[in-house]
Short mmCIF file of N, CA and C in Angstrom, two decimals:
data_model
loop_
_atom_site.label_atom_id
_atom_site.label_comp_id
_atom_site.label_asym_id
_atom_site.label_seq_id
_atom_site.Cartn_x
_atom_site.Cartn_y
_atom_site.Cartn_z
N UNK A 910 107.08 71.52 54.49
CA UNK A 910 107.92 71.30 55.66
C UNK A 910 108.83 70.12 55.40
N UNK A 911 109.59 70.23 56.15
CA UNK A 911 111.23 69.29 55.73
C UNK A 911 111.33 68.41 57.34
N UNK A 912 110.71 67.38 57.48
CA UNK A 912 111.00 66.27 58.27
C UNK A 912 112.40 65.77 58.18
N UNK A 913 113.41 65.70 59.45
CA UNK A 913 114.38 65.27 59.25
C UNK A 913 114.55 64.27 60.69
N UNK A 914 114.47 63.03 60.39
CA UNK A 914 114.82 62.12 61.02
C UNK A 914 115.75 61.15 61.25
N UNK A 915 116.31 60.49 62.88
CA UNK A 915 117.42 59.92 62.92
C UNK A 915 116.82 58.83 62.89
N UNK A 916 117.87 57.76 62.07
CA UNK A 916 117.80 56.39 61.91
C UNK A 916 117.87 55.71 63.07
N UNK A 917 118.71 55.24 63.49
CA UNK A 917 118.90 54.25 65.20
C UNK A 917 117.73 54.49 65.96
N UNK A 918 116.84 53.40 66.30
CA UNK A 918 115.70 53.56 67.46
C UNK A 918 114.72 54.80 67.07
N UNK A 919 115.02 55.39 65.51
CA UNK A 919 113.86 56.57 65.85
C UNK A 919 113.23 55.72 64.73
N UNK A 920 113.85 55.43 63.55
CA UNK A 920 113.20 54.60 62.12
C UNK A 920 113.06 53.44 62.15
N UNK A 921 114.19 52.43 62.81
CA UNK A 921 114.40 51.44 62.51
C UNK A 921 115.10 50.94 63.92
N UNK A 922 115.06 49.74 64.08
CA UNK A 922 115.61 49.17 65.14
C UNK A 922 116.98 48.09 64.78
N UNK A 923 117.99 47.80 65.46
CA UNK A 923 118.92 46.48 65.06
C UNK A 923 118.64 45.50 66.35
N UNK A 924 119.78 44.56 65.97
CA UNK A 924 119.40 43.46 67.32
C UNK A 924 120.06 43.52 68.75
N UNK A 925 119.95 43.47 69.70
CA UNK A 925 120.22 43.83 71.08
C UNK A 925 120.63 44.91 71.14
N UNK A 926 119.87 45.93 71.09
CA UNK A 926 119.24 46.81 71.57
C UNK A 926 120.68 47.78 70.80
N UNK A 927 121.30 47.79 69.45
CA UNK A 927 122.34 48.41 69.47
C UNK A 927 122.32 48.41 67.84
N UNK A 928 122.65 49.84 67.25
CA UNK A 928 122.62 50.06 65.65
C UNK A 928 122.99 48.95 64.70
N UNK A 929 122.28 48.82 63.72
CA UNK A 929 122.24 47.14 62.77
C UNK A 929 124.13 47.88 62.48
N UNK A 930 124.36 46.59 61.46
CA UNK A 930 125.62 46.30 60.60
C UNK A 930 125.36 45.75 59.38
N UNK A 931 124.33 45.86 59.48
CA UNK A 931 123.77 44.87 58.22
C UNK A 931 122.46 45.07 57.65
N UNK A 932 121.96 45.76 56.32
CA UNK A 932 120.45 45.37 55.98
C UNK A 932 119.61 44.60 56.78
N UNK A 933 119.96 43.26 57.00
CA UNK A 933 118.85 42.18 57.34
C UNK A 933 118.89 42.44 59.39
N UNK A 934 119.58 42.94 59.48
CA UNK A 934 119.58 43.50 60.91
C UNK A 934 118.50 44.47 61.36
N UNK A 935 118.44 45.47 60.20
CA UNK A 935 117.92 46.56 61.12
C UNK A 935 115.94 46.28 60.25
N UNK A 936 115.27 46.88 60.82
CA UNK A 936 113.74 46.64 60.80
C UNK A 936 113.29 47.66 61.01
N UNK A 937 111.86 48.31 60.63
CA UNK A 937 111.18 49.71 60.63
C UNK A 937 110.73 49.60 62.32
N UNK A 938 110.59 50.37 63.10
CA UNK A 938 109.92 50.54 64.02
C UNK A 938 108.49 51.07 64.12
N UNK A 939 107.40 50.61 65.04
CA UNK A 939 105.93 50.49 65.23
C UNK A 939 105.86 52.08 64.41
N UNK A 940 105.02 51.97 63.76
CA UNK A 940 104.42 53.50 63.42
C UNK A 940 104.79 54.48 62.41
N UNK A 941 105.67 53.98 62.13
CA UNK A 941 107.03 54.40 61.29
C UNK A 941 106.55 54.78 59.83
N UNK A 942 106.10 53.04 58.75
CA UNK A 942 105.91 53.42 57.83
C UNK A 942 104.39 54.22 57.43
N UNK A 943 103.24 54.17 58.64
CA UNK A 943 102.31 54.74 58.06
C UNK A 943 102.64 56.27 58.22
N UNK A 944 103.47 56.55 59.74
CA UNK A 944 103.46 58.17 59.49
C UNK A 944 104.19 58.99 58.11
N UNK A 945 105.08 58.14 57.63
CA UNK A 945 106.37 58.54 56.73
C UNK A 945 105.03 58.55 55.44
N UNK A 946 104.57 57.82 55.23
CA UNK A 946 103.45 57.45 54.17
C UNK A 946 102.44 58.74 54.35
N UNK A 947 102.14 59.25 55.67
CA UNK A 947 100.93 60.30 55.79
C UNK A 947 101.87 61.51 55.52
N UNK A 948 102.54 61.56 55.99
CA UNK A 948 103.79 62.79 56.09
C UNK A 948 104.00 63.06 54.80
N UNK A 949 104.12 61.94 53.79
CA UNK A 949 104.49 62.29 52.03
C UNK A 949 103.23 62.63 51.36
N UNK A 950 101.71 62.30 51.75
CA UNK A 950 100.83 62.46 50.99
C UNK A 950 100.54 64.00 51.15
N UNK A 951 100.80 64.48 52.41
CA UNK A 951 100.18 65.87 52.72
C UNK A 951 101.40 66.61 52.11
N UNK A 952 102.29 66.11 51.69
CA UNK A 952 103.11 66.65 50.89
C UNK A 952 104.70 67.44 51.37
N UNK A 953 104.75 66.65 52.25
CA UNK A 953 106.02 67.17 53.16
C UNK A 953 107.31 66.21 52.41
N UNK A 954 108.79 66.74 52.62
CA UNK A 954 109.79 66.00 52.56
C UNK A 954 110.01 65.38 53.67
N UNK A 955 111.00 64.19 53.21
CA UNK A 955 111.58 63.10 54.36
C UNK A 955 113.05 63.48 53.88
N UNK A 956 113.83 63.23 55.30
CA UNK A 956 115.50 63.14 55.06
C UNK A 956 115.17 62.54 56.36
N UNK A 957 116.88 62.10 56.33
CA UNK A 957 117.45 60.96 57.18
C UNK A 957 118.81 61.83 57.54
N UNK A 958 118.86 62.08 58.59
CA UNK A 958 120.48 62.35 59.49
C UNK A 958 120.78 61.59 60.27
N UNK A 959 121.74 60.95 60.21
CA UNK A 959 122.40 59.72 60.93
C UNK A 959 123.39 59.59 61.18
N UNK A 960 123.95 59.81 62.30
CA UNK A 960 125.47 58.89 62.95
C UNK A 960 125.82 57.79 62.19
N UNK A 961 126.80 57.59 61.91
CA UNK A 961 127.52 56.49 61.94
C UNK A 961 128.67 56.00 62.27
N UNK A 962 129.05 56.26 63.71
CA UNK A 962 130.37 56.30 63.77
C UNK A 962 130.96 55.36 64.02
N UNK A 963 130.43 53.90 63.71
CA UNK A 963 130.64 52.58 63.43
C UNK A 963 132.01 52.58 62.80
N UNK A 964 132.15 53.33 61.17
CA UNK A 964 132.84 53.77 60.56
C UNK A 964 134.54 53.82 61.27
N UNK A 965 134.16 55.08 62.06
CA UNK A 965 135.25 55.46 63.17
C UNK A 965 136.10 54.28 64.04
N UNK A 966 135.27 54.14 64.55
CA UNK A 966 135.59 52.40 65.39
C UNK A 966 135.87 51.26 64.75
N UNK A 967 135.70 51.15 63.03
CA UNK A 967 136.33 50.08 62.36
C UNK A 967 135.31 48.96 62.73
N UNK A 968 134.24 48.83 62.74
CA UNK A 968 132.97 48.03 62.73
C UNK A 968 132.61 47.81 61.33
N UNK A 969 132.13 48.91 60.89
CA UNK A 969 131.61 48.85 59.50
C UNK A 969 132.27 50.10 58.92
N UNK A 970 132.30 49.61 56.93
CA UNK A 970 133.34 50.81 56.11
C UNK A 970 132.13 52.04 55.52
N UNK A 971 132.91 52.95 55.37
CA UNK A 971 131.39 53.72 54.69
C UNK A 971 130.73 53.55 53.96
N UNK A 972 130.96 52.17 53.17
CA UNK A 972 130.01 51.84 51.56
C UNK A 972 128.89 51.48 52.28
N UNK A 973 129.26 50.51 53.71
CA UNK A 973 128.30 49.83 54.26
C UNK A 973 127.21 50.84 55.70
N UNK A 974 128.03 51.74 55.70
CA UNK A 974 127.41 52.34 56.62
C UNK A 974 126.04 53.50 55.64
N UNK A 975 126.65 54.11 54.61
CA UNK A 975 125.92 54.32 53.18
C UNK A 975 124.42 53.29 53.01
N UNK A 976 125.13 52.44 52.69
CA UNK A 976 124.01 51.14 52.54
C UNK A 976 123.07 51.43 53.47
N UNK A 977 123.65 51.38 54.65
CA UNK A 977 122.52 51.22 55.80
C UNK A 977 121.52 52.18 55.61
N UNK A 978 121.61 53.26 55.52
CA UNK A 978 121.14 54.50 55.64
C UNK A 978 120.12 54.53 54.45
N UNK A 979 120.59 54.12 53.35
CA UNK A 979 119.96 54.03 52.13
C UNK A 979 118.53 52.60 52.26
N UNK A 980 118.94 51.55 52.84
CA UNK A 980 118.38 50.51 53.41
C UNK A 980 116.54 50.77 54.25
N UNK A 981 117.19 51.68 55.02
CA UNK A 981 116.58 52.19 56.16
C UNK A 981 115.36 52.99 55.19
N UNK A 982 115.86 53.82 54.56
CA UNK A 982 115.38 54.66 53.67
C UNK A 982 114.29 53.82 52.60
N UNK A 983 114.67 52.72 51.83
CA UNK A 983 113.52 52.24 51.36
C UNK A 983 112.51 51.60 52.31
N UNK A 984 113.19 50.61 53.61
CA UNK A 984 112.15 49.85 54.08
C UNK A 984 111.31 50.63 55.09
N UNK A 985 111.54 52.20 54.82
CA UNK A 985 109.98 52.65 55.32
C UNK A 985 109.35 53.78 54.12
N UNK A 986 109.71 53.44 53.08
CA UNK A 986 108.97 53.98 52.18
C UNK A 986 109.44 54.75 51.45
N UNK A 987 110.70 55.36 51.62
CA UNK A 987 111.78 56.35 50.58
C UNK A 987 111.74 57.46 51.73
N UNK A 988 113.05 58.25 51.17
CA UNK A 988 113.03 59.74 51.42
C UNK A 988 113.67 60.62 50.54
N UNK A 989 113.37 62.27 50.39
CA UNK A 989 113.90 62.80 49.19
C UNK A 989 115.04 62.58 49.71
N UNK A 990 115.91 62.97 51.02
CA UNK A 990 117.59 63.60 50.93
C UNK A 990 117.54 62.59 52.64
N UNK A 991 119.33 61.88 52.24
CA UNK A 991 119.75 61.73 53.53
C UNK A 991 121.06 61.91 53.57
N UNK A 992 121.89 61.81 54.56
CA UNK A 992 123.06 62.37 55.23
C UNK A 992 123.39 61.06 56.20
N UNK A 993 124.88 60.97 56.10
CA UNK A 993 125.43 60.59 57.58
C UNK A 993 127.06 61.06 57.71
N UNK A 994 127.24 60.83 58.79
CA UNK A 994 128.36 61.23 59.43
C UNK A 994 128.79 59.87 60.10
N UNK A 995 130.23 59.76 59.85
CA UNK A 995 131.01 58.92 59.70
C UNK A 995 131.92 59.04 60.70
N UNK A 996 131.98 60.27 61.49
CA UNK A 996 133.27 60.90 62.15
C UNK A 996 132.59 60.17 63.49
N UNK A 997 133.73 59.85 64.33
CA UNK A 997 133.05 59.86 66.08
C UNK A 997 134.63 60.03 66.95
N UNK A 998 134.80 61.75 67.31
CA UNK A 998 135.83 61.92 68.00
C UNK A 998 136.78 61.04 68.90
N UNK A 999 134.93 60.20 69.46
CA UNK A 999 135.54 59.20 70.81
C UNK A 999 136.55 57.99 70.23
N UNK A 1000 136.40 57.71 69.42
CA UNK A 1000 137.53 56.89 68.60
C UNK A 1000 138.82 57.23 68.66
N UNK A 1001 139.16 58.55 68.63
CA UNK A 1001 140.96 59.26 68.80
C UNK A 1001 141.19 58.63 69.88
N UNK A 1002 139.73 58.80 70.82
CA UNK A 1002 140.33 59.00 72.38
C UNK A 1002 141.08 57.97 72.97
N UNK A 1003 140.57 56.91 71.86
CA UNK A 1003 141.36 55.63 72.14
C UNK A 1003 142.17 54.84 70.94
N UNK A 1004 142.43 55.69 70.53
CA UNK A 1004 143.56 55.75 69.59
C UNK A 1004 143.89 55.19 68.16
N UNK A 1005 142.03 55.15 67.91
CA UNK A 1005 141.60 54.35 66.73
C UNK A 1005 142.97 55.16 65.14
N UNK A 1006 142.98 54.22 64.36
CA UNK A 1006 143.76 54.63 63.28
C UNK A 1006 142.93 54.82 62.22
N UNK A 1007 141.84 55.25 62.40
CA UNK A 1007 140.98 55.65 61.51
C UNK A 1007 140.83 57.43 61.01
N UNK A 1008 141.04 57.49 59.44
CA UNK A 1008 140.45 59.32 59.12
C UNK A 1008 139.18 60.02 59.59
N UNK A 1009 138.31 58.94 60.29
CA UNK A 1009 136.73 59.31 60.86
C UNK A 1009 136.90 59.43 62.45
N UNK A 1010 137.92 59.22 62.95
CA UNK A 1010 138.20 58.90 64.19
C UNK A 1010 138.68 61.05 64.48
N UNK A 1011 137.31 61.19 64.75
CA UNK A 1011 137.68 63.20 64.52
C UNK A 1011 136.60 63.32 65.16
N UNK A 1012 137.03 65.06 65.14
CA UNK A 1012 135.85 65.91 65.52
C UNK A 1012 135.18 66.31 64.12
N UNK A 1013 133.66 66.08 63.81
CA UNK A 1013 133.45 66.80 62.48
C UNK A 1013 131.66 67.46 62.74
N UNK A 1014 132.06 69.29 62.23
CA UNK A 1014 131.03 69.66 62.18
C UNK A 1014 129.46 69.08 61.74
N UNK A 1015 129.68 67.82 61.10
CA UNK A 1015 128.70 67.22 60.67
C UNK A 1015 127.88 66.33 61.13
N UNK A 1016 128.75 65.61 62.42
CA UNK A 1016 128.57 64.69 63.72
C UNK A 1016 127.46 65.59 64.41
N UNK A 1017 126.26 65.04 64.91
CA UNK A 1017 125.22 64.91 65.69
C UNK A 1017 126.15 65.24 67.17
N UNK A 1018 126.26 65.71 67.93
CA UNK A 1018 124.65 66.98 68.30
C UNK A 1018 125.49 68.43 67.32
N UNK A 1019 126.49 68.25 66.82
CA UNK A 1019 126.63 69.35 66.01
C UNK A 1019 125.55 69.72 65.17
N UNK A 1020 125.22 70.81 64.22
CA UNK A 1020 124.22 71.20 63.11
C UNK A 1020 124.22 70.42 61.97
N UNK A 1021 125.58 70.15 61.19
CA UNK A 1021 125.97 70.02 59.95
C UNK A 1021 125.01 69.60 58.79
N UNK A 1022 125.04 68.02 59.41
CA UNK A 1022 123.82 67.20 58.42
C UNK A 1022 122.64 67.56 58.11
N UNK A 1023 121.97 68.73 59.25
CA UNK A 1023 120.67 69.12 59.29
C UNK A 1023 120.40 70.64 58.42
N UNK A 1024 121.73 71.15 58.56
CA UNK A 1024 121.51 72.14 57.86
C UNK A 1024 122.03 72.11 56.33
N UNK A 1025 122.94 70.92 55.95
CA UNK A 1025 122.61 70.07 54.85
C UNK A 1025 121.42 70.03 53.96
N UNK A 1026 120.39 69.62 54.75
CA UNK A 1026 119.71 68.85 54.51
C UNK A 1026 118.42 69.85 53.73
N UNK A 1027 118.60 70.58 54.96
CA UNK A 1027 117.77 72.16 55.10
C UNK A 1027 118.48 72.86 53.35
N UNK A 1028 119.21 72.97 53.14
CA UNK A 1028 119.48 73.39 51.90
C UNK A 1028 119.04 72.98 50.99
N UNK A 1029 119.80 71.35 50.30
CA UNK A 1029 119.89 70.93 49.59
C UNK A 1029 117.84 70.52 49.67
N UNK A 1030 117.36 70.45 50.13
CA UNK A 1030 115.81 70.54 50.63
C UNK A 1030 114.83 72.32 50.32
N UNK A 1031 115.87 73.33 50.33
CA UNK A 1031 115.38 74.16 49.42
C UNK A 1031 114.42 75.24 50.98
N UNK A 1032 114.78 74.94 52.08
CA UNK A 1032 113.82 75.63 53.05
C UNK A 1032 114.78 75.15 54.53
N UNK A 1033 114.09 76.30 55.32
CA UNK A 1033 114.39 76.52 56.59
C UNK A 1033 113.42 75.90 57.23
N UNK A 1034 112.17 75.76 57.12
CA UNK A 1034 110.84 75.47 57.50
C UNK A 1034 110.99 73.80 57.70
N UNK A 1035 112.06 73.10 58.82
CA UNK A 1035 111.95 71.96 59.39
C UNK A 1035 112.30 71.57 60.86
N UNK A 1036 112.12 70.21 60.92
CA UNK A 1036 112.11 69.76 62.14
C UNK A 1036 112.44 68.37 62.21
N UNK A 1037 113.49 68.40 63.37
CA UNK A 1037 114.00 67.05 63.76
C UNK A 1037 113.53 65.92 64.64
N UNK A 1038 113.51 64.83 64.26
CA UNK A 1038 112.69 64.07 65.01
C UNK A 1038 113.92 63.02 65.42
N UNK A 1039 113.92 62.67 66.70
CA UNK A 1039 114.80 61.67 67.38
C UNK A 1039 114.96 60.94 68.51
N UNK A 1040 115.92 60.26 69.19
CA UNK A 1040 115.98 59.49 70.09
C UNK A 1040 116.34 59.56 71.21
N UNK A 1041 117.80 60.77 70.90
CA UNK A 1041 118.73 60.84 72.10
C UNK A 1041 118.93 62.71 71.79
N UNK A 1042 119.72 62.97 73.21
CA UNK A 1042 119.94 64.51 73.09
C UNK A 1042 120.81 65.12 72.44
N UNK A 1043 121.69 64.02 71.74
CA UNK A 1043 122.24 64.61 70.31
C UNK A 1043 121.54 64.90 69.07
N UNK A 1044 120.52 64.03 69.08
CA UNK A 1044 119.68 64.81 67.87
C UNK A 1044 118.65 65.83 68.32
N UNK A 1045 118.55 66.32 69.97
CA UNK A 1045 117.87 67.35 70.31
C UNK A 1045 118.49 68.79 70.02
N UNK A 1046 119.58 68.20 70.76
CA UNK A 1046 121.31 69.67 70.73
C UNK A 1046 121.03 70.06 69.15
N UNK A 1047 121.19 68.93 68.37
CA UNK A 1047 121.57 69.25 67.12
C UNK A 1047 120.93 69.86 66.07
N UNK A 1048 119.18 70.25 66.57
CA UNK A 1048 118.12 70.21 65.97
C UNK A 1048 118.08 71.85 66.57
N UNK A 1049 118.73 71.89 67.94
CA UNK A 1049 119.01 74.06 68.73
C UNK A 1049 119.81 74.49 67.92
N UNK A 1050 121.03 73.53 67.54
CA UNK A 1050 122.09 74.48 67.10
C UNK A 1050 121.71 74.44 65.57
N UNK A 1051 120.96 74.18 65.03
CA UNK A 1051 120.25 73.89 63.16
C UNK A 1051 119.42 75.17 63.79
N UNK A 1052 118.64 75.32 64.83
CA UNK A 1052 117.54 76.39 64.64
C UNK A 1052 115.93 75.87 64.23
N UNK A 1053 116.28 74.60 64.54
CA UNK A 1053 114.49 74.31 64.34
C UNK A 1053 114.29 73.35 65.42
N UNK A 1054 112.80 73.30 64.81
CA UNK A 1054 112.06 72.25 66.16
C UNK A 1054 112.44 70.83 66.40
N UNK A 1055 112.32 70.17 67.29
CA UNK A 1055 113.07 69.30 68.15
C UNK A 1055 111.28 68.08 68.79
N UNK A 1056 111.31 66.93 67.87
CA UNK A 1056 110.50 65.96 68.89
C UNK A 1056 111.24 64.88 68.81
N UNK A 1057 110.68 63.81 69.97
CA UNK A 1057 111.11 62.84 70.20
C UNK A 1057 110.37 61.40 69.09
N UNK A 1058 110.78 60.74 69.00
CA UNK A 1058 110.61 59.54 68.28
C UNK A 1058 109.37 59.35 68.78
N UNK A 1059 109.90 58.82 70.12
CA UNK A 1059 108.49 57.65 70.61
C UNK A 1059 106.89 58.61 70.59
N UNK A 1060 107.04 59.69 71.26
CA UNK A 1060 105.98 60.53 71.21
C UNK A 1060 105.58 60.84 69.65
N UNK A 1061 106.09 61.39 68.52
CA UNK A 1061 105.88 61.96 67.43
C UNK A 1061 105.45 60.29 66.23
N UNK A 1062 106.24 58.87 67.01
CA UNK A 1062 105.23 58.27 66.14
C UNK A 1062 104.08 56.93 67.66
N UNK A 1063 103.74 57.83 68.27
CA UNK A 1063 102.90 57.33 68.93
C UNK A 1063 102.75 56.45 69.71
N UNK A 1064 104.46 55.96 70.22
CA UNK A 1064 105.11 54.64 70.99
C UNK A 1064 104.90 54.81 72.40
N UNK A 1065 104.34 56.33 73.24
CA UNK A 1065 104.39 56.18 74.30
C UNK A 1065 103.22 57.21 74.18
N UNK A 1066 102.65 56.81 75.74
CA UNK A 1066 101.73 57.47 76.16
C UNK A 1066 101.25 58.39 76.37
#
């Protein structure tokens, strides 16, 4: 089975309450590295699908938004395959001069990244784990199962 999880608040946390910019920003969240650790022994893949539309908004460039993702990815233990998306439409809307400042099939709650992932991962046989109802949408329109963060690593009751 092919675990595919979002970074922001589902892996890792940044500071006030809003996606890192920086390595030393963002941190694993409660539960995180032992499930990712149980999840690899029983022999499942890890990927990472992630927004970044920081990018878009001229916050951070894609080497660094890359980084992040990759970041995220060691400090809870590795994963085979990750993805992000760079695009965030809402950026046109205000008239950002950015090439990410779009609509892109690859942007969360769209499919793209997940069915990415699902390929290059070699199986259909996965499931998305996340925060918000863009990675729920995005996990209907991929065609697989759909949990939430806090429940799937044990943060709520």
């Amino acid at each position: 089975m092919l675990y595919i999880f979002d970074k922001d608040k589902t892996l890792v946390s940044g500071p006030d309450n809003r996606p890192a910019n920086t390595p030393d920003e963002q941190q694993p969240l409660p539960g995180v590295i032992e499930t990712i650790a149980a999840l690899r022994a029983a022999g499942h893949k890890i990927a990472i699908a992630s927004n970044q539309g920081g990018v878009a908004w001229g916050f951070i460039t894609v080497a660094q938004a890359q980084t992040l993702v990759k970041d995220a990815a060691t400090k809870i233990g590795g994963v085979d395959f990750w993805r992000c998306s760079c695009y965030d439409e809402r950026a046109k809307a205000k008239n950002l001069d950015s090439p990410y400042a779009r609509k892109s099939y690859r942007r969360k709650p769209r499919p793209g990244m997940l069915k990415e992932l699902m390929r290059v991962a070699g199986t259909t046989d996965a499931v998305m784990i996340g925060d918000s109802e863009d990675d729920r949408k995005a996990a209907e329109s991929a065609g697989i199962a759909f949990e939430w963060a806090d429940k799937f690593f044990g943060r709520t009751s």
